Tab-separated table of N, CA and C in Angstrom:
chain	number	residue	atom	x	y	z
A	8	MET	N	30.978	-23.196	21.029
A	8	MET	CA	30.280	-22.604	19.997
A	8	MET	C	29.068	-23.294	19.127
A	9	GLU	N	28.662	-24.711	19.576
A	9	GLU	CA	27.482	-25.280	18.886
A	9	GLU	C	26.413	-24.883	19.860
A	10	PHE	N	26.699	-24.786	21.168
A	10	PHE	CA	25.516	-24.308	21.780
A	10	PHE	C	24.725	-22.968	21.519
A	11	GLN	N	25.900	-22.116	21.020
A	11	GLN	CA	25.554	-20.775	20.590
A	11	GLN	C	24.667	-20.931	19.233
A	12	GLU	N	24.994	-21.527	18.257
A	12	GLU	CA	24.178	-22.109	16.901
A	12	GLU	C	22.916	-22.504	17.322
A	13	GLN	N	22.669	-23.571	18.435
A	13	GLN	CA	21.821	-24.153	18.676
A	13	GLN	C	20.482	-23.089	19.242
A	14	MET	N	21.154	-22.095	19.773
A	14	MET	CA	20.540	-20.979	20.860
A	14	MET	C	19.777	-19.793	19.580
A	15	LYS	N	20.407	-19.640	18.815
A	15	LYS	CA	20.194	-18.594	17.545
A	15	LYS	C	19.188	-19.137	16.858
A	16	ALA	N	19.143	-20.726	16.348
A	16	ALA	CA	18.398	-21.273	15.304
A	16	ALA	C	16.907	-21.650	16.229
A	17	GLN	N	17.056	-21.808	17.534
A	17	GLN	CA	16.102	-21.774	18.374
A	17	GLN	C	14.826	-20.333	18.317
A	18	LYS	N	16.152	-19.211	18.692
A	18	LYS	CA	15.127	-17.954	18.593
A	18	LYS	C	14.591	-17.835	17.072
A	19	ARG	N	15.382	-18.067	16.149
A	19	ARG	CA	14.681	-18.000	14.790
A	19	ARG	C	13.609	-18.422	14.759
A	20	GLU	N	13.509	-19.689	15.340
A	20	GLU	CA	11.931	-20.707	15.515
A	20	GLU	C	11.084	-20.254	15.933
A	21	GLU	N	11.231	-19.482	17.416
A	21	GLU	CA	10.236	-18.972	18.020
A	21	GLU	C	9.734	-17.759	17.298
A	22	GLY	N	10.618	-17.222	16.875
A	22	GLY	CA	9.863	-15.653	16.148
A	22	GLY	C	9.403	-16.097	14.849
A	23	ARG	N	9.613	-17.049	14.166
A	23	ARG	CA	9.005	-17.727	13.090
A	23	ARG	C	7.624	-17.845	13.645
A	24	LYS	N	7.358	-18.565	14.762
A	24	LYS	CA	6.177	-19.213	15.160
A	24	LYS	C	5.252	-17.976	15.644
A	25	ARG	N	6.211	-17.006	16.270
A	25	ARG	CA	5.229	-15.664	16.732
A	25	ARG	C	4.619	-14.955	15.436
A	26	ARG	N	5.546	-15.128	14.463
A	26	ARG	CA	4.773	-14.272	13.341
A	26	ARG	C	3.860	-14.920	12.744
A	27	GLU	N	3.859	-16.371	12.614
A	27	GLU	CA	2.551	-17.133	12.106
A	27	GLU	C	1.531	-16.987	12.554
A	28	THR	N	1.897	-16.894	14.267
A	28	THR	CA	0.362	-16.880	14.894
A	28	THR	C	0.121	-15.564	14.979
A	29	GLN	N	0.685	-14.583	14.828
A	29	GLN	CA	0.255	-13.036	14.584
A	29	GLN	C	-0.637	-12.987	13.384
A	30	GLU	N	-0.133	-13.447	12.231
A	30	GLU	CA	-0.416	-13.288	10.941
A	30	GLU	C	-1.740	-13.684	10.942
A	31	LYS	N	-1.997	-15.392	11.563
A	31	LYS	CA	-3.348	-15.722	11.532
A	31	LYS	C	-4.067	-15.091	12.156
A	32	ALA	N	-3.957	-14.361	13.326
A	32	ALA	CA	-4.715	-14.101	14.051
A	32	ALA	C	-5.486	-12.761	13.475
A	33	ASN	N	-4.366	-11.845	12.965
A	33	ASN	CA	-4.814	-10.627	11.862
A	33	ASN	C	-5.669	-11.146	10.663
A	34	LEU	N	-5.265	-12.199	10.060
A	34	LEU	CA	-6.333	-12.781	8.832
A	34	LEU	C	-7.852	-13.063	9.383
A	35	GLU	N	-7.558	-13.843	10.569
A	35	GLU	CA	-8.929	-14.097	11.070
A	35	GLU	C	-9.948	-12.880	11.600
A	36	ALA	N	-9.220	-11.493	12.140
A	36	ALA	CA	-9.682	-10.662	12.503
A	36	ALA	C	-10.190	-9.639	11.384
A	37	ARG	N	-9.669	-9.858	10.156
A	37	ARG	CA	-9.869	-9.010	9.203
A	37	ARG	C	-11.312	-9.056	8.514
A	38	ASN	N	-12.090	-7.774	8.296
A	38	ASN	CA	-13.365	-7.814	7.800
A	38	ASN	C	-13.417	-6.385	6.763
A	39	ARG	N	-14.574	-6.167	6.221
A	39	ARG	CA	-14.777	-5.082	5.373
A	39	ARG	C	-14.762	-3.549	6.371
A	40	ASP	N	-15.172	-3.920	7.503
A	40	ASP	CA	-15.424	-2.772	8.361
A	40	ASP	C	-14.303	-2.441	9.094
A	41	ASN	N	-13.065	-3.181	9.296
A	41	ASN	CA	-11.982	-2.561	10.093
A	41	ASN	C	-10.695	-2.487	8.717
A	42	LEU	N	-11.034	-2.339	7.660
A	42	LEU	CA	-9.810	-2.241	6.841
A	42	LEU	C	-9.199	-0.913	6.457
A	43	ARG	N	-7.803	-0.465	6.404
A	43	ARG	CA	-7.609	0.715	6.356
A	43	ARG	C	-7.246	1.361	5.027
A	44	CYS	N	-7.363	2.522	5.038
A	44	CYS	CA	-7.191	3.166	3.593
A	44	CYS	C	-6.009	2.398	3.072
A	45	LEU	N	-6.333	2.787	1.339
A	45	LEU	CA	-5.785	2.155	0.162
A	45	LEU	C	-4.241	3.250	0.326
A	46	ILE	N	-3.164	2.505	0.192
A	46	ILE	CA	-2.093	3.431	-0.324
A	46	ILE	C	-1.872	2.917	-1.846
A	47	VAL	N	-1.572	3.952	-2.335
A	47	VAL	CA	-1.730	3.750	-4.331
A	47	VAL	C	-0.517	4.545	-5.023
A	48	VAL	N	0.523	3.586	-5.403
A	48	VAL	CA	1.721	4.581	-5.653
A	48	VAL	C	1.512	4.296	-7.518
A	49	ILE	N	1.845	5.295	-7.980
A	49	ILE	CA	1.842	5.327	-9.256
A	49	ILE	C	3.217	5.891	-10.003
A	50	MET	N	3.778	5.146	-10.430
A	50	MET	CA	5.243	4.910	-11.136
A	50	MET	C	5.391	4.784	-12.378
A	51	GLY	N	6.004	5.720	-13.135
A	51	GLY	CA	6.286	5.720	-14.559
A	51	GLY	C	7.568	6.456	-14.795
A	52	HIS	N	7.922	6.535	-16.454
A	52	HIS	CA	8.791	7.399	-16.926
A	52	HIS	C	7.902	8.453	-17.411
A	53	VAL	N	9.200	9.611	-17.993
A	53	VAL	CA	8.435	10.871	-18.354
A	53	VAL	C	7.573	10.517	-19.414
A	54	ASP	N	6.170	11.384	-19.330
A	54	ASP	CA	5.146	11.677	-20.268
A	54	ASP	C	4.589	10.092	-20.434
A	55	THR	N	4.340	9.404	-18.939
A	55	THR	CA	3.338	8.493	-19.451
A	55	THR	C	1.783	8.294	-19.125
A	56	GLY	N	1.556	9.489	-18.599
A	56	GLY	CA	0.124	10.018	-18.177
A	56	GLY	C	0.118	9.621	-16.725
A	57	LYS	N	1.076	10.089	-15.537
A	57	LYS	CA	0.626	9.680	-14.162
A	57	LYS	C	-0.249	10.630	-13.829
A	58	THR	N	0.143	11.898	-13.949
A	58	THR	CA	-0.550	13.331	-13.610
A	58	THR	C	-1.721	13.121	-14.082
A	59	LYS	N	-1.965	12.752	-15.331
A	59	LYS	CA	-3.510	12.874	-15.974
A	59	LYS	C	-4.409	11.881	-14.996
A	60	LEU	N	-3.623	10.427	-14.805
A	60	LEU	CA	-4.345	10.010	-13.843
A	60	LEU	C	-4.982	9.959	-12.687
A	61	LEU	N	-3.831	10.526	-12.070
A	61	LEU	CA	-4.185	10.863	-10.552
A	61	LEU	C	-4.923	12.319	-10.750
A	62	ASP	N	-4.882	13.112	-11.693
A	62	ASP	CA	-6.172	14.438	-11.867
A	62	ASP	C	-7.234	13.966	-11.922
A	63	ASN	N	-7.633	12.756	-12.721
A	63	ASN	CA	-8.908	11.767	-13.083
A	63	ASN	C	-9.477	11.303	-11.393
A	64	ILE	N	-8.291	10.862	-11.046
A	64	ILE	CA	-8.704	10.321	-9.749
A	64	ILE	C	-9.074	11.245	-8.597
A	65	ARG	N	-8.381	12.340	-8.362
A	65	ARG	CA	-8.644	13.411	-7.511
A	65	ARG	C	-9.414	14.496	-7.894
A	66	LYS	N	-10.057	14.501	-9.081
A	66	LYS	CA	-10.946	15.591	-9.785
A	66	LYS	C	-10.074	17.041	-9.753
A	67	THR	N	-8.995	17.210	-10.162
A	67	THR	CA	-7.937	18.046	-9.942
A	67	THR	C	-7.665	18.330	-11.591
A	68	ASN	N	-6.803	19.466	-11.972
A	68	ASN	CA	-6.468	19.649	-12.955
A	68	ASN	C	-5.112	20.426	-12.830
A	69	VAL	N	-4.215	19.418	-11.835
A	69	VAL	CA	-2.630	19.678	-11.839
A	69	VAL	C	-2.027	19.987	-13.402
A	70	GLN	N	-2.186	19.172	-14.275
A	70	GLN	CA	-1.367	19.237	-15.556
A	70	GLN	C	-1.974	20.518	-16.386
A	71	GLY	N	-3.175	20.858	-16.118
A	71	GLY	CA	-3.305	22.027	-16.998
A	71	GLY	C	-2.587	23.127	-16.623
A	72	GLY	N	-2.263	23.282	-15.185
A	72	GLY	CA	-1.419	24.491	-14.594
A	72	GLY	C	-0.111	24.302	-14.961
A	73	GLU	N	0.507	23.196	-15.599
A	73	GLU	CA	1.897	23.186	-15.666
A	73	GLU	C	2.248	23.612	-17.211
A	74	THR	N	3.436	24.596	-17.063
A	74	THR	CA	4.164	24.801	-18.003
A	74	THR	C	4.193	23.904	-19.149
A	75	GLY	N	3.659	23.845	-20.213
A	75	GLY	CA	4.242	22.518	-21.424
A	75	GLY	C	3.580	21.361	-20.878
A	76	GLY	N	2.730	21.211	-20.016
A	76	GLY	CA	2.128	20.013	-19.374
A	76	GLY	C	3.201	19.229	-18.632
A	77	ILE	N	4.229	19.484	-17.998
A	77	ILE	CA	5.267	18.877	-17.858
A	77	ILE	C	5.317	19.232	-15.905
A	78	THR	N	4.904	18.223	-15.286
A	78	THR	CA	4.657	18.478	-13.721
A	78	THR	C	6.003	18.025	-13.045
A	79	GLN	N	6.082	18.965	-12.170
A	79	GLN	CA	7.468	18.810	-11.245
A	79	GLN	C	6.654	19.033	-9.719
A	80	GLN	N	6.431	17.732	-9.460
A	80	GLN	CA	5.187	17.856	-8.131
A	80	GLN	C	5.609	16.043	-7.627
A	81	ILE	N	5.839	16.350	-6.453
A	81	ILE	CA	5.434	15.060	-5.764
A	81	ILE	C	4.362	15.425	-4.794
A	82	ASP	N	3.307	14.422	-4.559
A	82	ASP	CA	2.083	14.502	-4.251
A	82	ASP	C	1.546	13.503	-3.027
A	83	ALA	N	1.007	13.761	-2.344
A	83	ALA	CA	0.277	12.594	-1.734
A	83	ALA	C	-1.237	13.267	-1.226
A	84	THR	N	-2.180	12.307	-1.437
A	84	THR	CA	-3.840	12.467	-1.317
A	84	THR	C	-4.235	11.488	-0.636
A	85	PHE	N	-5.201	11.914	0.906
A	85	PHE	CA	-5.670	11.266	1.364
A	85	PHE	C	-7.159	11.196	1.152
A	86	PHE	N	-7.386	9.544	1.175
A	86	PHE	CA	-8.870	9.013	0.354
A	86	PHE	C	-9.491	8.387	1.261
A	87	GLU	N	-10.834	9.161	1.978
A	87	GLU	CA	-11.081	8.119	2.877
A	87	GLU	C	-12.030	6.947	2.329
A	88	LYS	N	-12.145	5.726	3.578
A	88	LYS	CA	-12.336	4.560	2.921
A	88	LYS	C	-13.516	4.542	2.122
A	89	ASN	N	-14.430	5.401	2.476
A	89	ASN	CA	-15.969	5.277	1.860
A	89	ASN	C	-15.955	6.787	1.018
A	90	SER	N	-14.673	7.100	0.586
A	90	SER	CA	-15.087	8.405	-0.662
A	90	SER	C	-15.288	7.997	-1.872
A	91	ARG	N	-14.840	6.847	-2.438
A	91	ARG	CA	-15.576	6.113	-3.515
A	91	ARG	C	-16.026	4.857	-3.490
A	92	ASP	N	-16.958	4.523	-4.258
A	92	ASP	CA	-17.743	3.330	-4.287
A	92	ASP	C	-16.769	2.290	-5.429
A	93	SER	N	-17.024	1.077	-5.131
A	93	SER	CA	-15.953	0.043	-5.684
A	93	SER	C	-16.754	-0.116	-7.312
A	94	ASP	N	-17.644	0.733	-7.395
A	94	ASP	CA	-18.179	0.574	-8.909
A	94	ASP	C	-17.806	1.801	-9.783
A	95	ASP	N	-17.165	3.031	-9.241
A	95	ASP	CA	-16.946	3.768	-9.920
A	95	ASP	C	-15.675	3.710	-10.900
A	96	GLU	N	-15.890	4.369	-11.876
A	96	GLU	CA	-15.119	3.887	-13.091
A	96	GLU	C	-14.259	5.285	-13.127
A	97	ILE	N	-12.945	5.367	-13.533
A	97	ILE	CA	-12.217	6.058	-13.489
A	97	ILE	C	-11.999	6.772	-15.479
A	98	GLU	N	-12.482	7.709	-15.922
A	98	GLU	CA	-12.089	7.771	-17.503
A	98	GLU	C	-10.823	8.589	-17.623
A	99	CYS	N	-10.188	7.910	-18.610
A	99	CYS	CA	-9.025	8.716	-18.597
A	99	CYS	C	-8.808	9.018	-20.221
A	100	TYR	N	-8.020	10.059	-20.514
A	100	TYR	CA	-8.459	10.409	-21.829
A	100	TYR	C	-7.091	10.384	-22.565
């Protein structure tokens, strides 16, 4: 039984070392030219302005087409890496 515990501990340690090595290599290889597109999640309770924020980001008017301004929609939007400059401001009203 003790041998099995030692083997499990050894495998965990080897796995930890592999993860640390891979993470270090990933961080060293990272630069502004090979970053992935952002993933943004907007969560909130009812009537907190989520759709208005998304409409502003996407330059759409989903909220305007909804009855009573209530949006019953789940959506995803792809933004290319260079689709927005970092200096862009989003105006929300």
